[in-house]
Tab-separated table of N, CA and C in Angstrom:
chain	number	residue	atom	x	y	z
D	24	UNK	N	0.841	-1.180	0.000
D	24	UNK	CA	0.000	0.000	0.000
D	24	UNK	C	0.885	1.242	0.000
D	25	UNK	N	0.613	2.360	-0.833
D	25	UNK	CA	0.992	3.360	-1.317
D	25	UNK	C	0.935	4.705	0.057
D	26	UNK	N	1.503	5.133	0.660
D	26	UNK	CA	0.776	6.296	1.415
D	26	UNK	C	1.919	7.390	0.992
D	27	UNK	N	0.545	8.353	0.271
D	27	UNK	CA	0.989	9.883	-0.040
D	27	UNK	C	1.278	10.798	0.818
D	28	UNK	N	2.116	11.751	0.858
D	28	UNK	CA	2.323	12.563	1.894
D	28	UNK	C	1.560	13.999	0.967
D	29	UNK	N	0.661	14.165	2.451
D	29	UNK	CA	0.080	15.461	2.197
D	29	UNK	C	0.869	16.792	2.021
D	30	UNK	N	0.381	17.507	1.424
D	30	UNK	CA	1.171	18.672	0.860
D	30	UNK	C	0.397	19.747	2.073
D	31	UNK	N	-0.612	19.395	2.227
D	31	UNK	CA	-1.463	20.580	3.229
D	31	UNK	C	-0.388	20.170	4.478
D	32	UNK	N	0.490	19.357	4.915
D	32	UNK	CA	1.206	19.327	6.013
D	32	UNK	C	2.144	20.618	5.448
D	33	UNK	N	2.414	21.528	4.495
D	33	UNK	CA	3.566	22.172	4.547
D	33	UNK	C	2.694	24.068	4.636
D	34	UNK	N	3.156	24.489	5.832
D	34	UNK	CA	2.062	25.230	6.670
D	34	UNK	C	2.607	26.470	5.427
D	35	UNK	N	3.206	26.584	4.679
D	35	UNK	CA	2.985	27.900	3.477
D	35	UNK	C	2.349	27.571	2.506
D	36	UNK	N	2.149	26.454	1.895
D	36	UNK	CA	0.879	25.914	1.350
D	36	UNK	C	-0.621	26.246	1.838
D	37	UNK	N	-0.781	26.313	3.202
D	37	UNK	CA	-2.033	26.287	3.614
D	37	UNK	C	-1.785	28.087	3.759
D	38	UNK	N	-0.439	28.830	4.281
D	38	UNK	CA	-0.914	30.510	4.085
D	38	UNK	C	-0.907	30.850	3.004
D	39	UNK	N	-0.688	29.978	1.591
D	39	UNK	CA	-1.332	30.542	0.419
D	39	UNK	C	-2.513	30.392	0.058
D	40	UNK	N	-3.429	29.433	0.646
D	40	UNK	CA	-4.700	28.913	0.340
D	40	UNK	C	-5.458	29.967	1.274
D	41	UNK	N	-4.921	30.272	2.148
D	41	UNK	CA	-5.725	31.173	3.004
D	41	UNK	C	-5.605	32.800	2.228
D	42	UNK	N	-4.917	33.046	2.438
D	42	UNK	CA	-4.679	34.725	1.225
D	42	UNK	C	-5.362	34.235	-0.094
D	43	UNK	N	-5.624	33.327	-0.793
D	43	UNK	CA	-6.324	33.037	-1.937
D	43	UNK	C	-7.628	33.515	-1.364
D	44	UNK	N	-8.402	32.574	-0.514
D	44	UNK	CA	-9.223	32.574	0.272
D	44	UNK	C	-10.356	34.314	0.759
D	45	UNK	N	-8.826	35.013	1.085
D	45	UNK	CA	-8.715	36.107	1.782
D	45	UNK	C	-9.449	37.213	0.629
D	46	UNK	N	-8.423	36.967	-0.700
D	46	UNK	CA	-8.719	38.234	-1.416
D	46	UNK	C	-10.072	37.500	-1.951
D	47	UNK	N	-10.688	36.430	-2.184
D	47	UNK	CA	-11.569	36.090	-2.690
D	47	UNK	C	-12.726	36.829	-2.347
D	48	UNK	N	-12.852	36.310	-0.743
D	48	UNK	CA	-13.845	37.042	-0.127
D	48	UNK	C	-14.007	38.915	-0.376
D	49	UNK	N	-12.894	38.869	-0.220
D	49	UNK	CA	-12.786	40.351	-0.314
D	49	UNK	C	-13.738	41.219	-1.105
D	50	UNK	N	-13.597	40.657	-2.171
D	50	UNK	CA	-13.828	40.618	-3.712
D	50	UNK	C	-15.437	39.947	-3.822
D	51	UNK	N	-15.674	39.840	-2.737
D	51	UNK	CA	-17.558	39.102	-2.596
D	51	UNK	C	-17.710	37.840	-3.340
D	52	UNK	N	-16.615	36.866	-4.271
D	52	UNK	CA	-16.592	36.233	-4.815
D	52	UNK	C	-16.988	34.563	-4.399
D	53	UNK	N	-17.657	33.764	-5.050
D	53	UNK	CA	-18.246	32.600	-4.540
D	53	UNK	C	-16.825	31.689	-5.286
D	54	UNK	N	-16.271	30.701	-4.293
D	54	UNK	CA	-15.466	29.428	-5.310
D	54	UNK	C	-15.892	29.102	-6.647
D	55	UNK	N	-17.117	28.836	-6.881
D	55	UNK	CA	-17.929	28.567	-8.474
D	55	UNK	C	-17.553	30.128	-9.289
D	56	UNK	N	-17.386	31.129	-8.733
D	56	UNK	CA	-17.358	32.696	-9.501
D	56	UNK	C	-15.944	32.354	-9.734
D	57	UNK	N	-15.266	32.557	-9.097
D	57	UNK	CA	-13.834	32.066	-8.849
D	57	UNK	C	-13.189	31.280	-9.917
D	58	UNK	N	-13.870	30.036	-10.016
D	58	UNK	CA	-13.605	28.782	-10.824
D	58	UNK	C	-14.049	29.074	-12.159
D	59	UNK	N	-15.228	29.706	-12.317
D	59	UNK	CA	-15.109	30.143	-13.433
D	59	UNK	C	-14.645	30.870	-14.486
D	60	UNK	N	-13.940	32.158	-13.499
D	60	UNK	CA	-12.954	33.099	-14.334
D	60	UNK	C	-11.704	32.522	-14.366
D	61	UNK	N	-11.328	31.724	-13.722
D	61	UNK	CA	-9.793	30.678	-14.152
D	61	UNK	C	-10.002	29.342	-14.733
D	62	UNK	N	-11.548	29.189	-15.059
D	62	UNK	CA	-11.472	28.130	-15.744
D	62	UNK	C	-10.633	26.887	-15.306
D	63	UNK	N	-11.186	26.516	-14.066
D	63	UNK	CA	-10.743	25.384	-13.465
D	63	UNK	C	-12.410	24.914	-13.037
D	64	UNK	N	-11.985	23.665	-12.179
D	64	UNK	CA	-13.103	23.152	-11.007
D	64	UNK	C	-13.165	23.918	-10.114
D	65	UNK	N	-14.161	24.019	-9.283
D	65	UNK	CA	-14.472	24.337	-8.358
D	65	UNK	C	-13.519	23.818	-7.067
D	66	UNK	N	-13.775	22.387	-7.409
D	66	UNK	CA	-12.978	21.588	-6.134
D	66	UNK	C	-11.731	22.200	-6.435
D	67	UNK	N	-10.884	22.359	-7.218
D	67	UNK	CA	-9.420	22.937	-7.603
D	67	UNK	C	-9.365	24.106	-6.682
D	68	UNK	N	-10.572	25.214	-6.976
D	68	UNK	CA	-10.492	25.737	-6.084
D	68	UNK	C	-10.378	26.096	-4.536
D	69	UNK	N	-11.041	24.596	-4.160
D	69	UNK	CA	-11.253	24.455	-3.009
D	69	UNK	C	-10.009	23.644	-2.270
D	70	UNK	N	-9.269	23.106	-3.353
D	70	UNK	CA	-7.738	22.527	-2.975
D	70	UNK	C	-7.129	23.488	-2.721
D	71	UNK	N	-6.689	24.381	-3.709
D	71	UNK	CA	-5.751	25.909	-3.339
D	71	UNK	C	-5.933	26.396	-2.188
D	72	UNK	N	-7.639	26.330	-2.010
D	72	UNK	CA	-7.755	27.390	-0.278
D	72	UNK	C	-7.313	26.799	1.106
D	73	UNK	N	-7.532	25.756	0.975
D	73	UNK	CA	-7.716	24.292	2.111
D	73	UNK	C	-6.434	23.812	2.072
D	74	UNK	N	-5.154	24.305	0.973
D	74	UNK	CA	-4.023	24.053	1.299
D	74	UNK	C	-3.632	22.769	0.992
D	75	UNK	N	-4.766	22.089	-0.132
D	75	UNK	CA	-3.720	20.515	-0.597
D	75	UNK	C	-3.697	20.952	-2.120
D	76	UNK	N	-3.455	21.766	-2.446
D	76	UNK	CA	-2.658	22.323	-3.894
D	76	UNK	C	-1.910	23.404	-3.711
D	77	UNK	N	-0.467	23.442	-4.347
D	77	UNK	CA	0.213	24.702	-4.457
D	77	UNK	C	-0.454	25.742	-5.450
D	78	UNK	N	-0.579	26.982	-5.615
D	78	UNK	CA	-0.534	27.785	-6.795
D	78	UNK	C	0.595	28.161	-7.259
D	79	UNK	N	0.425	27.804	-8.905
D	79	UNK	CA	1.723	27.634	-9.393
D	79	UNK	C	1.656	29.026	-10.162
D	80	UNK	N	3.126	29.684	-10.547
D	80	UNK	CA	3.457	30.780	-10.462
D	80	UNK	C	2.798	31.332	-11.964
D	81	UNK	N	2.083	30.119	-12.846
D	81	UNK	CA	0.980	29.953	-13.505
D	81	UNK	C	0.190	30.721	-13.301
D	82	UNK	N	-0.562	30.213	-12.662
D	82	UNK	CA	-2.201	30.344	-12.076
D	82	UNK	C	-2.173	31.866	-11.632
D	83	UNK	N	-1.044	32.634	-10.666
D	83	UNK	CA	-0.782	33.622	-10.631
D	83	UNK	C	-0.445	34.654	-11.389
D	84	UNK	N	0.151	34.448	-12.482
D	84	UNK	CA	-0.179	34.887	-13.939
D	84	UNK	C	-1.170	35.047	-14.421
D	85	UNK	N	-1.595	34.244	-13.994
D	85	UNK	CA	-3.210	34.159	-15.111
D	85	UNK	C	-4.372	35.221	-14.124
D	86	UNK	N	-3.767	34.813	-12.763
D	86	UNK	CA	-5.078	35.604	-11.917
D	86	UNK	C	-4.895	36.805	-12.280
D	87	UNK	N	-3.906	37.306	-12.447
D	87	UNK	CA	-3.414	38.624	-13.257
D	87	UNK	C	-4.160	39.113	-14.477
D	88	UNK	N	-4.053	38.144	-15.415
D	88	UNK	CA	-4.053	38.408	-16.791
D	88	UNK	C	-5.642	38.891	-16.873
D	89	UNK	N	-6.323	37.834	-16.232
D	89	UNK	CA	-7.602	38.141	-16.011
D	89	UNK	C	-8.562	39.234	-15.317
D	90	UNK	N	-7.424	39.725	-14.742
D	90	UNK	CA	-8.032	41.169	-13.584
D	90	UNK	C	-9.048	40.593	-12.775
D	91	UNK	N	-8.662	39.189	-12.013
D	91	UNK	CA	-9.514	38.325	-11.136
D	91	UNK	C	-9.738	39.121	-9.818
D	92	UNK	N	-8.740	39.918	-9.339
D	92	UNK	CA	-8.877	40.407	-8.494
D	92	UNK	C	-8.643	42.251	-8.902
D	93	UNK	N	-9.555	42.973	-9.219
D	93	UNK	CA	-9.061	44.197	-9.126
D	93	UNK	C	-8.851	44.818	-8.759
D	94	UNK	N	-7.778	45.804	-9.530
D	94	UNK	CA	-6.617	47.114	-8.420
D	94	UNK	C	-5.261	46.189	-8.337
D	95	UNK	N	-5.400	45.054	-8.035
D	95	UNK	CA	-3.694	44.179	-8.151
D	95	UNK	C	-2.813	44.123	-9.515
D	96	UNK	N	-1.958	44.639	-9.120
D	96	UNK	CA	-1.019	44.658	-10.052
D	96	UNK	C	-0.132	43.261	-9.669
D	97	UNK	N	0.864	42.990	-10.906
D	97	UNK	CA	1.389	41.593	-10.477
D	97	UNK	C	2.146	41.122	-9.442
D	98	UNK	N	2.781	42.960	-9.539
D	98	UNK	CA	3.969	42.713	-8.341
D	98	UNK	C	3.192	42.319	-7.257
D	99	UNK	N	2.197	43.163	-6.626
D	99	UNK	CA	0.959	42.774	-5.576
D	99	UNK	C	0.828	41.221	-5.450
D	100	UNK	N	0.621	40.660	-6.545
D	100	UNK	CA	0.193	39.181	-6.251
D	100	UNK	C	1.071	38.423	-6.255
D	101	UNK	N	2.408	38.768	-6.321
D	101	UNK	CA	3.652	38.077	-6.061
D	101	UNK	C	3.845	38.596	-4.459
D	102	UNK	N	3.751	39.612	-4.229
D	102	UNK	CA	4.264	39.624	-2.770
D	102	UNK	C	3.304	39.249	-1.877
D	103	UNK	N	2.165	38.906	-2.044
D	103	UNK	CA	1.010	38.289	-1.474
D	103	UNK	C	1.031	37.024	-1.827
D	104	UNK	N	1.497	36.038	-2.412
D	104	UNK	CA	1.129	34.700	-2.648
D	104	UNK	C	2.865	33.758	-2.376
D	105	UNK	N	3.585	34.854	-2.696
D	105	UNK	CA	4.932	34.117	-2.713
D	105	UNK	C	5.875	35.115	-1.757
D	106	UNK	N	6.178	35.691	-1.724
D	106	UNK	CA	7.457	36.859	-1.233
D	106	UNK	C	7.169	36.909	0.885
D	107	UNK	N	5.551	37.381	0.556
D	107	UNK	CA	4.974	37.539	2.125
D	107	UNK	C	5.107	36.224	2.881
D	108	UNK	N	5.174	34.763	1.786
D	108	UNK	CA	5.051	33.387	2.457
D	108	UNK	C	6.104	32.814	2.886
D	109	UNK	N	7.040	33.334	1.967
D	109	UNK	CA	8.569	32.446	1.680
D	109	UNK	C	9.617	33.398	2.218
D	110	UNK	N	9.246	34.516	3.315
D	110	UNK	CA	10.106	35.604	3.368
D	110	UNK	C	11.139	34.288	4.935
């Protein structure tokens, strides 16, 4: 038998899911609103927040590209998703 090691054990994983989380709300946004402007699942979404998916420096691009969150500029969502986590 196979046992995976959880990624939600690595506690900057879970403070990126939470600041995902964070500006979401912010933003009055539902996970399904969310999921739909990045064109993912829902559940995807709900991995990122809950901290058993990384956001890859991808997805952060893209939250960009999309003006998912507005007023953020990229640098903003780099020092909020990566810089503020990994300092």
């Amino acid at each position: 038998m196979t046992v995976r090691n959880k990624i939600a054990a690595n506690d900057r994983v879970i403070q990126m899911g939470n600041q995902l989380k964070e500006l979401r709300k912010f933003e009055r946004m539902t996970v399904e609103e969310l999921s739909e402007k990045l064109d993912v699942s829902p559940r995807m979404i709900y991995n990122y927040e809950n901290g058993n998916n990384i956001l890859s420096i991808e997805m952060i691009v893209r939250i960009y590209e999309i003006n998912v969150f507005k007023e953020r500029s990229l640098e903003e969502l780099v020092e909020i998703f990566i810089i503020q986590i990994y300092k």
